[in-house]
Short mmCIF file of C-alpha atoms in Angstrom, two decimals:
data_model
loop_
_atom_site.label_atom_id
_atom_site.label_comp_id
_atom_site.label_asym_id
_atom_site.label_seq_id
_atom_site.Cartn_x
_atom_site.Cartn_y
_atom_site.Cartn_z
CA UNK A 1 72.57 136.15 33.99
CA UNK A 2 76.13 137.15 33.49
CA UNK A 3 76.74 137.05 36.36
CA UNK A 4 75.42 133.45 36.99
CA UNK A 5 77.29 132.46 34.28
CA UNK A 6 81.02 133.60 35.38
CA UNK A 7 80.44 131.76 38.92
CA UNK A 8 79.34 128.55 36.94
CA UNK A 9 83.15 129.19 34.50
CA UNK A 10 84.97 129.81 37.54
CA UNK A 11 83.39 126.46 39.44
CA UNK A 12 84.96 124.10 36.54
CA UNK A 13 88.03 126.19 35.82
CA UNK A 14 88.55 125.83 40.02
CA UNK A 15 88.13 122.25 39.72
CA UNK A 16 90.00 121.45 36.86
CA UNK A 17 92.90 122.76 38.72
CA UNK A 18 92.02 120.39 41.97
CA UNK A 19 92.13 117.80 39.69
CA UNK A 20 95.30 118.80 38.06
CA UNK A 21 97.56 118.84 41.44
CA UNK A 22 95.77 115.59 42.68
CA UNK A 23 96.99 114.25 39.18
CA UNK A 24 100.30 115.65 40.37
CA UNK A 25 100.86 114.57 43.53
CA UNK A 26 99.32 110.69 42.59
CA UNK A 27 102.08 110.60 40.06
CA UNK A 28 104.78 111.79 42.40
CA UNK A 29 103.84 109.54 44.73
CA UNK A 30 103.72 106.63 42.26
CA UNK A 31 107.41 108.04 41.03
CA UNK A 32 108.60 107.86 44.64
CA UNK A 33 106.93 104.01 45.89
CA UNK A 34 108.72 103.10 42.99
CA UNK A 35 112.24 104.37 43.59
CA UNK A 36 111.66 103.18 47.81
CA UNK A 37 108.86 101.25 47.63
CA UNK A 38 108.86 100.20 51.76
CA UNK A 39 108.60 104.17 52.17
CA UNK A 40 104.76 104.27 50.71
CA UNK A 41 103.45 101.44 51.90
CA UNK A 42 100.49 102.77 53.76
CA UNK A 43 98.59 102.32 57.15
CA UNK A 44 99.82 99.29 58.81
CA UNK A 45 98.66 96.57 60.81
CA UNK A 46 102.12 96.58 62.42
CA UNK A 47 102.52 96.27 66.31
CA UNK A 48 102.76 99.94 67.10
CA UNK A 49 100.43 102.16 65.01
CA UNK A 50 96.99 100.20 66.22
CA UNK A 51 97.73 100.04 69.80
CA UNK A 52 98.65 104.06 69.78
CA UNK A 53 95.47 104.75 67.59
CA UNK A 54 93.80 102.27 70.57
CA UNK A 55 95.03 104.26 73.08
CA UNK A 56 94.54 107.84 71.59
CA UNK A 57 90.82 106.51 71.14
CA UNK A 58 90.35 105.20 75.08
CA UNK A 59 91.96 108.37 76.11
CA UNK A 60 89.85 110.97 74.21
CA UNK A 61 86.22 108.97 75.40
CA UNK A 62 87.33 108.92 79.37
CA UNK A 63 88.57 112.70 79.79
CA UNK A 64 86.25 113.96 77.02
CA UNK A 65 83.00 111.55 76.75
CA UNK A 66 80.30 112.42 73.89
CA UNK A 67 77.73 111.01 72.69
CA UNK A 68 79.02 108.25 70.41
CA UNK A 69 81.84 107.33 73.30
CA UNK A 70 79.89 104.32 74.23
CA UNK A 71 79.10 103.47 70.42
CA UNK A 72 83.39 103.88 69.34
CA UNK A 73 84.57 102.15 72.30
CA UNK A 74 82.40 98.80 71.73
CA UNK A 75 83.52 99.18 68.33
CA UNK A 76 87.04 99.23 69.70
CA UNK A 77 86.43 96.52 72.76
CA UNK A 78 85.16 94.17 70.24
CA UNK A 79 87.99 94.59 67.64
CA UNK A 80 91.25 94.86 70.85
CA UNK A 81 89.60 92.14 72.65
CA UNK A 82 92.15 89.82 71.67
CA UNK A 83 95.08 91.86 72.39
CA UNK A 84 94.15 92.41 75.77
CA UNK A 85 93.38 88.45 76.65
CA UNK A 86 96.58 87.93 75.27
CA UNK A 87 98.27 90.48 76.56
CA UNK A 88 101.98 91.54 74.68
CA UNK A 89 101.94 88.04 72.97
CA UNK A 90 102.46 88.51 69.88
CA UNK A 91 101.96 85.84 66.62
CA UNK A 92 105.72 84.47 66.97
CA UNK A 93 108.03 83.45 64.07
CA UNK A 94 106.27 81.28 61.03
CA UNK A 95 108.38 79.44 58.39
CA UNK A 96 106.26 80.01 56.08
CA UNK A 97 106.36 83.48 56.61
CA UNK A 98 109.78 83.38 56.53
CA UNK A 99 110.11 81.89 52.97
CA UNK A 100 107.50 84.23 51.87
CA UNK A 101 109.68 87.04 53.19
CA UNK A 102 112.65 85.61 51.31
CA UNK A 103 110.81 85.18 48.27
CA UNK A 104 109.66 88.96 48.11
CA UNK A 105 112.86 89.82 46.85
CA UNK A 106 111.90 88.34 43.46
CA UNK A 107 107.98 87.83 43.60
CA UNK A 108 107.02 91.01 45.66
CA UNK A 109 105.46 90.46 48.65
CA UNK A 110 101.75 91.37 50.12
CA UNK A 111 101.55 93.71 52.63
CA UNK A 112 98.39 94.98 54.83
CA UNK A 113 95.33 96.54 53.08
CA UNK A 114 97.37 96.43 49.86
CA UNK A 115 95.58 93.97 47.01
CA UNK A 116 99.22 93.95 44.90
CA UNK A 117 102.78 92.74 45.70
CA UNK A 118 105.25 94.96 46.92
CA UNK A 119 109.21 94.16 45.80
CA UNK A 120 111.22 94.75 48.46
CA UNK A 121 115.04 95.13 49.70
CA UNK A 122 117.37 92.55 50.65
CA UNK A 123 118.32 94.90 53.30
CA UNK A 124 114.79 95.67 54.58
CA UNK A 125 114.20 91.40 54.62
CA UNK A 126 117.92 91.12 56.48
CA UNK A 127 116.41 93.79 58.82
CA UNK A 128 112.94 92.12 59.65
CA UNK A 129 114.48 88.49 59.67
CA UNK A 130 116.93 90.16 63.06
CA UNK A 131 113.90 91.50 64.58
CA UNK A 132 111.75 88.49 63.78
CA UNK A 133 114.66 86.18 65.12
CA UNK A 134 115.24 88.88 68.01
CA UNK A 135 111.82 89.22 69.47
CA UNK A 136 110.17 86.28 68.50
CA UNK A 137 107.23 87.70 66.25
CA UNK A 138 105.80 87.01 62.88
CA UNK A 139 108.10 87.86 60.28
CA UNK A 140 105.59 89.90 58.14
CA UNK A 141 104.90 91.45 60.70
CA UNK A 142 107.96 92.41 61.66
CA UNK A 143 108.17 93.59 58.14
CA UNK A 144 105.49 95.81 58.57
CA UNK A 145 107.15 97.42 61.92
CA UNK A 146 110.40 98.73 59.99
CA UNK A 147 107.97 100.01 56.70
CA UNK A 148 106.28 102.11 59.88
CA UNK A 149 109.53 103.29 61.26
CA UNK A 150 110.86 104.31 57.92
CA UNK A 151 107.85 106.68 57.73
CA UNK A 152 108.55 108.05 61.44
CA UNK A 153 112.32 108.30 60.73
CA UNK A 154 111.74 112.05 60.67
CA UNK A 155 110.90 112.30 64.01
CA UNK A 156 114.14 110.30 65.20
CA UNK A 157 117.10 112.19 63.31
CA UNK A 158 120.26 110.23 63.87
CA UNK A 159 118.69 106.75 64.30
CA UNK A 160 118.64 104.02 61.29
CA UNK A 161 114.67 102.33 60.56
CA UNK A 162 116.28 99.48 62.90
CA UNK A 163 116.70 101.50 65.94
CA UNK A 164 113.43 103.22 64.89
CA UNK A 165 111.88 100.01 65.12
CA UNK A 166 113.03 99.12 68.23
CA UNK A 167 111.77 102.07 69.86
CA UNK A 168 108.07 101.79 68.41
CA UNK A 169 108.16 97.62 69.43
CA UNK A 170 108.39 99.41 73.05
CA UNK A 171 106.22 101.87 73.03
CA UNK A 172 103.55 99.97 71.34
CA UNK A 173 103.79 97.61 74.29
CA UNK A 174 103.49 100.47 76.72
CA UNK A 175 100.63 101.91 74.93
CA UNK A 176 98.66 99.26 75.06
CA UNK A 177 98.98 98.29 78.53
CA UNK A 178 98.50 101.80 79.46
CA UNK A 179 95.11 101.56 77.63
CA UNK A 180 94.71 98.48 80.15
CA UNK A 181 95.52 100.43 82.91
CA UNK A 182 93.53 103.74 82.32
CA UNK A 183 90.31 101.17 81.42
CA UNK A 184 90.86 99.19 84.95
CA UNK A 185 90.74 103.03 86.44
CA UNK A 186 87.61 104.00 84.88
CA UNK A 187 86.07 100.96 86.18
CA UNK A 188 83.27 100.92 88.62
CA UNK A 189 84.21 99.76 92.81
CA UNK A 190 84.66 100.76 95.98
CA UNK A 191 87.11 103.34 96.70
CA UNK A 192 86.40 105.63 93.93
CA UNK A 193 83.64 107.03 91.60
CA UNK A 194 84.49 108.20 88.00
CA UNK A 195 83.25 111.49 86.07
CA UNK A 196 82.71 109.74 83.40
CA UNK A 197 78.86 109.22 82.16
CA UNK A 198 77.49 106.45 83.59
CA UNK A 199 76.77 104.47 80.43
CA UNK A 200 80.36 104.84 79.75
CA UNK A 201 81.72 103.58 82.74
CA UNK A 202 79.18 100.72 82.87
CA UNK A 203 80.97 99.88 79.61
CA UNK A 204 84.08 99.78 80.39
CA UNK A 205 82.97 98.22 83.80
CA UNK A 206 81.35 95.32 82.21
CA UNK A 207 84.89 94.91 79.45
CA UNK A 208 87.20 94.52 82.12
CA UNK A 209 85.29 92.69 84.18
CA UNK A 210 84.98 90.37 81.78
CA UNK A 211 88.66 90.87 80.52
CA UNK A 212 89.18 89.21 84.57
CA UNK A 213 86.43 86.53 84.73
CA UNK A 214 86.97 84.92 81.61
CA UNK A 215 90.56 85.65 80.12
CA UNK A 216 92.34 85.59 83.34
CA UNK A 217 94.11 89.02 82.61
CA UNK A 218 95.36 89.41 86.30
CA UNK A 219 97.12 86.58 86.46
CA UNK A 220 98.65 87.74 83.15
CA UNK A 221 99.57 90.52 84.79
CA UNK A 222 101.61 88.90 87.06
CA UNK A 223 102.98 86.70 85.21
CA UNK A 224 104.62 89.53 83.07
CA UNK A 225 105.84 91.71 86.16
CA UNK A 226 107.60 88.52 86.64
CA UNK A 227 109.03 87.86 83.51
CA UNK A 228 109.95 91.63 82.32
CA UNK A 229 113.73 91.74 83.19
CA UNK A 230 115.33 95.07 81.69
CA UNK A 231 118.86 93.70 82.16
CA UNK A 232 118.29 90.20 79.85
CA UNK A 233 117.14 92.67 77.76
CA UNK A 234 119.86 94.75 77.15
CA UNK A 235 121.22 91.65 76.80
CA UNK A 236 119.16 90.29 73.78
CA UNK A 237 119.20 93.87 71.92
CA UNK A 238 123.19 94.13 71.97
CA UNK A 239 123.82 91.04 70.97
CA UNK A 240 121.52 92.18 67.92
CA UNK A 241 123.17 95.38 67.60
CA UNK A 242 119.76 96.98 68.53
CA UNK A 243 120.94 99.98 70.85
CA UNK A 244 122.46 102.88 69.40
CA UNK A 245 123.56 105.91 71.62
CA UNK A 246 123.19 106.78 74.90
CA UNK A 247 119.96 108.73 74.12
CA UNK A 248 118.92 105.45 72.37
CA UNK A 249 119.16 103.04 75.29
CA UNK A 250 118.31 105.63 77.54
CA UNK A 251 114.40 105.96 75.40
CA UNK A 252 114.45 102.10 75.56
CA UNK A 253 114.86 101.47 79.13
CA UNK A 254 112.21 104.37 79.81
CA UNK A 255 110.33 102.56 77.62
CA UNK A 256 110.38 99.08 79.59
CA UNK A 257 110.35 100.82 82.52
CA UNK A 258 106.92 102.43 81.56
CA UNK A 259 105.54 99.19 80.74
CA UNK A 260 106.37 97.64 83.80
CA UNK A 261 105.20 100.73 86.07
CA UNK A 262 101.60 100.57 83.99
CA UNK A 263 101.20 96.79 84.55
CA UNK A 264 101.81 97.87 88.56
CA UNK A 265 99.34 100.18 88.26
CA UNK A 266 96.90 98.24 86.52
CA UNK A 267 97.20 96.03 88.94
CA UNK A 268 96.81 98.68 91.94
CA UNK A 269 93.81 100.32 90.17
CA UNK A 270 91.87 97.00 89.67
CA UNK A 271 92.85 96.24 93.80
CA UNK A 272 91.57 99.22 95.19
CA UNK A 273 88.22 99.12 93.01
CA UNK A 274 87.61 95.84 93.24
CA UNK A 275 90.14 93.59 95.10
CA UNK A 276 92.28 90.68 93.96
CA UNK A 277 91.20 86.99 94.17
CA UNK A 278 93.09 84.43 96.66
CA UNK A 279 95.34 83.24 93.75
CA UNK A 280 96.54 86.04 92.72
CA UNK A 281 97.26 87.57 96.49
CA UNK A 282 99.44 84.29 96.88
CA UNK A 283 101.19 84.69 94.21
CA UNK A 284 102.16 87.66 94.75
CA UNK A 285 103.25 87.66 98.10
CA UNK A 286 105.31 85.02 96.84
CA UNK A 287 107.14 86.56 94.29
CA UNK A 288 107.22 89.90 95.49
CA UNK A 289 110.45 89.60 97.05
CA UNK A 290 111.74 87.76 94.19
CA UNK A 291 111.19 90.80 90.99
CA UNK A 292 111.21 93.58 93.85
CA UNK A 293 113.74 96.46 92.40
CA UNK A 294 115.26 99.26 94.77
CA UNK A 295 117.01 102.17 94.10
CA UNK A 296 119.98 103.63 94.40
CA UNK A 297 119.20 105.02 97.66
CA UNK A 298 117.67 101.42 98.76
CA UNK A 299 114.28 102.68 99.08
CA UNK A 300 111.57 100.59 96.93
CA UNK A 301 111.09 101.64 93.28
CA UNK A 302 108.05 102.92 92.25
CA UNK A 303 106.85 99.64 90.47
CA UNK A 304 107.31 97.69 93.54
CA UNK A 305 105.16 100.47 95.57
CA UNK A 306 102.35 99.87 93.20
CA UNK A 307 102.48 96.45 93.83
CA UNK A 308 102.41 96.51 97.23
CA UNK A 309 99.44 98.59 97.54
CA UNK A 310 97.83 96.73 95.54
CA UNK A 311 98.04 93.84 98.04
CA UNK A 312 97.41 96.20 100.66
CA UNK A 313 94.39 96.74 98.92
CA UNK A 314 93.55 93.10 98.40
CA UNK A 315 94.01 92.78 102.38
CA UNK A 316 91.67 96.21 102.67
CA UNK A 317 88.25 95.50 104.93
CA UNK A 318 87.51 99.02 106.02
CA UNK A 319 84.54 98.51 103.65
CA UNK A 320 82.70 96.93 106.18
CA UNK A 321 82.71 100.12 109.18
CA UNK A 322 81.28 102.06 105.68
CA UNK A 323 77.88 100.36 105.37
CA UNK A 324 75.28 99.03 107.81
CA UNK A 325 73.79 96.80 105.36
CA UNK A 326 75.37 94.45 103.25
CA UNK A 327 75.43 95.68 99.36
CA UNK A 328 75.74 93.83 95.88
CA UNK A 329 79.53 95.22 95.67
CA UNK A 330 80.82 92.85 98.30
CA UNK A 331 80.19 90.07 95.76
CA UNK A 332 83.18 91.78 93.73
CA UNK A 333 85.85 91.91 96.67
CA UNK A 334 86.93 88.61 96.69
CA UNK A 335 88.22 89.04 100.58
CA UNK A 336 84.62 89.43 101.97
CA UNK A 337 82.84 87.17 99.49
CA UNK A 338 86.04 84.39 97.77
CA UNK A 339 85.44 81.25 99.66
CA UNK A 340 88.65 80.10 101.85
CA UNK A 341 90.33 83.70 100.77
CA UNK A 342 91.62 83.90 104.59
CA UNK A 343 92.82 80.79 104.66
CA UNK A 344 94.30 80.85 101.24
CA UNK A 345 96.44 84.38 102.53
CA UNK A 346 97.02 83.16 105.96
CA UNK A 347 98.49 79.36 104.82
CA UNK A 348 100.72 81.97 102.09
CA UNK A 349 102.08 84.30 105.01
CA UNK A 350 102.45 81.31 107.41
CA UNK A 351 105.12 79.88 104.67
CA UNK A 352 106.44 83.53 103.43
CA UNK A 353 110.20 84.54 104.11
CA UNK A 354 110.32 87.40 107.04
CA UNK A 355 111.39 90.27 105.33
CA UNK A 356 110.09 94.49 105.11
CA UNK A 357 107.22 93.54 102.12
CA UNK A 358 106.10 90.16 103.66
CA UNK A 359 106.22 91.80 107.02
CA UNK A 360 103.97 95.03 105.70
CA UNK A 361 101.59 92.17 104.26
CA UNK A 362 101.07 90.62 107.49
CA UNK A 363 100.60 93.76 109.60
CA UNK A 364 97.50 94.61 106.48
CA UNK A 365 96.14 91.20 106.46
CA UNK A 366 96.08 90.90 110.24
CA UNK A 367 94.61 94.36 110.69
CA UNK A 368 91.68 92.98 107.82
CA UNK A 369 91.14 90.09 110.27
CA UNK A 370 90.32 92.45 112.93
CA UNK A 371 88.03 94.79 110.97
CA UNK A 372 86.00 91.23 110.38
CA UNK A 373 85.65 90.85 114.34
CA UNK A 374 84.71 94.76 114.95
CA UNK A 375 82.54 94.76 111.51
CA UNK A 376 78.99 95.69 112.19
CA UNK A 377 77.66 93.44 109.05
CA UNK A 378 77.85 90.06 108.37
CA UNK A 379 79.71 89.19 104.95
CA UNK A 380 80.76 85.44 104.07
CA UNK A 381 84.37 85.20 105.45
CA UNK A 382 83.21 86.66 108.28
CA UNK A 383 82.84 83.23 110.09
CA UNK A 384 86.15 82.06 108.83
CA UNK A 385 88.45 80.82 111.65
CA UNK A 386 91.10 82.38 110.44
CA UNK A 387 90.01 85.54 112.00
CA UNK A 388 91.30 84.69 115.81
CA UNK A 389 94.81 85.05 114.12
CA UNK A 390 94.61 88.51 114.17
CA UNK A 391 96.93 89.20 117.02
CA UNK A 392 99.16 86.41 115.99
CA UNK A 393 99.89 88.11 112.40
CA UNK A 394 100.35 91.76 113.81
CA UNK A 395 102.95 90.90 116.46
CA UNK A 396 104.78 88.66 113.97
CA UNK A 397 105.18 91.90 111.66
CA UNK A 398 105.88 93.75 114.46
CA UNK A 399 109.17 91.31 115.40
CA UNK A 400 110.39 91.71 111.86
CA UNK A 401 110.89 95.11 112.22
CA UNK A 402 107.92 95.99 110.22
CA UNK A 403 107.69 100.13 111.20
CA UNK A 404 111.76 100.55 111.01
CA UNK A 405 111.19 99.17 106.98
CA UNK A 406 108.21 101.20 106.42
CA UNK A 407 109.79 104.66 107.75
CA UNK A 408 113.08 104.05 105.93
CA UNK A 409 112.56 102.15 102.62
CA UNK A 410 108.80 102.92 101.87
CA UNK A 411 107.53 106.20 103.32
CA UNK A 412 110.96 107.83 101.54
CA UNK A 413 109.71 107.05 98.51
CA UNK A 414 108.56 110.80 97.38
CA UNK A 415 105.82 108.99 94.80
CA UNK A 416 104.15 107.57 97.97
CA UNK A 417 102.57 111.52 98.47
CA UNK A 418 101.77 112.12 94.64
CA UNK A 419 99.04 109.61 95.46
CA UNK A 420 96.13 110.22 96.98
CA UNK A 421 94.72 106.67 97.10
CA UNK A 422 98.24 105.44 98.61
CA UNK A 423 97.22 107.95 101.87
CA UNK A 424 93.89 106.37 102.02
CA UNK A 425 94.80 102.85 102.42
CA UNK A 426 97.90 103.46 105.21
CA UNK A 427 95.09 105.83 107.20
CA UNK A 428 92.56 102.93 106.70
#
């Protein structure tokens, strides 16, 4: 009974001493949020810490599936949904906001999952007005990004919470769209099969595709590989005073360059699984010559590889010598199924500058046309008229010099062999 009795003494005296150093650290931390209050703010809804918590999340269920995977990544899907359809558009700057901002100097101001105002610096407002006014984006918001980079100032000795800020703006961009791209890799098509569990993949299969049918994410896609211009960028951020040292602008061009490279491959993963419809094939090989980078050496980047595979890809028909039967995956490669996809391409080439990338793009698309007339199945395009311009496309890529471009400006490119998927298509 003694015994007993000591164990039951020690059990309170143990806790009473819990509760004494949570007492302890509740009122340090009180003592502190009250001498800095931005440095306590909490969890934030900012635009970095949920799309890295997104992508941690995506990441962990695809190389390590268990049993709730399919359960946490609806949960996910359904909350993201919106960031994806409106891919790096942010809420941009509100006047109300604004004021509200301003006023938080005096009446405190509400930030995320907080019920109370928090009174805030004129320096920290100064600070998310520039980035508001700099990037375009909700000023709480932007208010929310320097209180997270205040908190992750540790990890970036040397840099001010601006430059801090700038850095996670970046790379929640990049995390996000490199949640995009590793989802359009998991997803379900014709040139690969994924290791993860079925139910899993038939998730993310179903997301995506509906992330293409209905939200129009491709063309999205395109749109930004278009509009992502590292140089005007540099541009904006120095007139802001938003670079700091070398190291600094060297992490935010990595950064930019990252996002562009996983749009690319987004892109490229989506094309070899499951195509690319007409408009988006035109548009590209449109534009392609426009946003194409080199470098130094003069040999294609490897954003602009990515992007042409992916139009390789598109042009891809070696599907057909695969199966003796028709199957219900032909319905999701828009070049067998898309009505007027041939003639979409083929009025797009006709018009299309002769250069290296337009003239790779013809040699692909005739070769496709060809793999129609030798196909063993029937498909829809495979009546298209189009398809007697086989010959016609292949000597006209041939004249521009098509094999002198590939062997010096493409197969150089040492990324070209890190791929096994790039190999596939060029033997195809």
């Amino acid at each position: 009974i003694s015994l007993f009795w000591r164990k039951v003494c020690f059990s309170y005296l143990k806790l009473d001493h819990i509760s004494a150093i949570v007492k302890d650290r509740k009122m340090e931390k009180l003592k502190c949020c009250k001498q800095c209050p931005e440095n306590f703010l909490g969890p934030m809804e900012d635009m970095w810490t949920p799309y890295k918590h997104l992508n941690a999340v995506v990441q962990r269920n695809l190389c390590s599936p268990t049993e709730q995977s399919v359960i946490e990544l609806e949960v996910h899907f359904k909350k993201y949904k919106q960031s994806f359809a409106s891919l790096l558009i942010y809420p941009q700057k509100n006047e109300k906001h604004r004021q509200l901002l301003k006023n938080g100097l005096i009446d405190g101001v509400s930030i995320s999952k907080y019920t109370r105002n928090i009174t805030i610096s004129k320096e920290l407002v100064d600070e998310a007005l520039i980035i508001s006014d700099m990037f375009n984006v909700d000023e709480i918001m932007a208010l929310e990004l320097l209180c997270t980079a205040q908190r992750e100032l540790f990890k970036h000795p040397g840099l001010s919470r601006g430059l801090v800020a700038v850095l996670l703006y970046y790379d929640g961009k990049r995390a996000l769209v490199q949640t995009l791209r590793d989802l359009f890799r998991a997803t379900n098509g014709i040139s690969w099969v994924t290791e993860v569990p079925k139910e899993v993949s038939n998730l993310v299969t179903s997301f995506t595709q509906n992330l293409v049918n209905q939200y129009n994410i491709l063309e999205r896609i395109v749109s930004l590989l278009e509009e992502l211009d590292i140089s005007n960028e540099i541009v904006i951020l120095t007139k802001n005073r938003a670079l700091g040292s070398k190291k600094h602008q060297n992490q935010v061009q990595q950064l930019y360059s990252d996002i562009r490279m996983s749009l690319a491959s987004s892109l490229f993963y989506w094309s070899a699984q499951r195509g690319l419809p007409k408009e988006i094939v035109s548009k590209l090989i449109k534009n392609i010559s426009n946003y194409a980078q080199v470098q130094s050496s003069g040999i294609v980047d490897d954003t602009t590889l990515k992007v042409l595979f992916a139009l390789l890809y598109a042009c891809d028909t070696s599907v057909l010598m695969k199966y003796e039967a028709p199957t219900n995956i032909w319905q999701n490669v828009p070049i067998l199924s898309q009505e007027d996809f041939l003639q979409t391409v083929y009025d797009t080439l006709s018009s299309s500058p002769q250069d290296g990338l337009t003239g790779t793009i013809k040699l692909a698309f005739g070769l496709a046309l060809t793999g129609f007339r030798h196909a063993s199945v029937q498909v829809p395009n495979s009546t298209s008229k189009i398809i007697a311009y086989d010959e016609q496309l292949i000597d006209a890529s041939i004249n521009s010099k098509v094999f002198e471009f590939l062997h010096y400006y493409v197969l150089e490119n040492k990324a070209l062999y890190r791929h096994e998927f790039f190999i596939v298509v060029f033997i195809c």
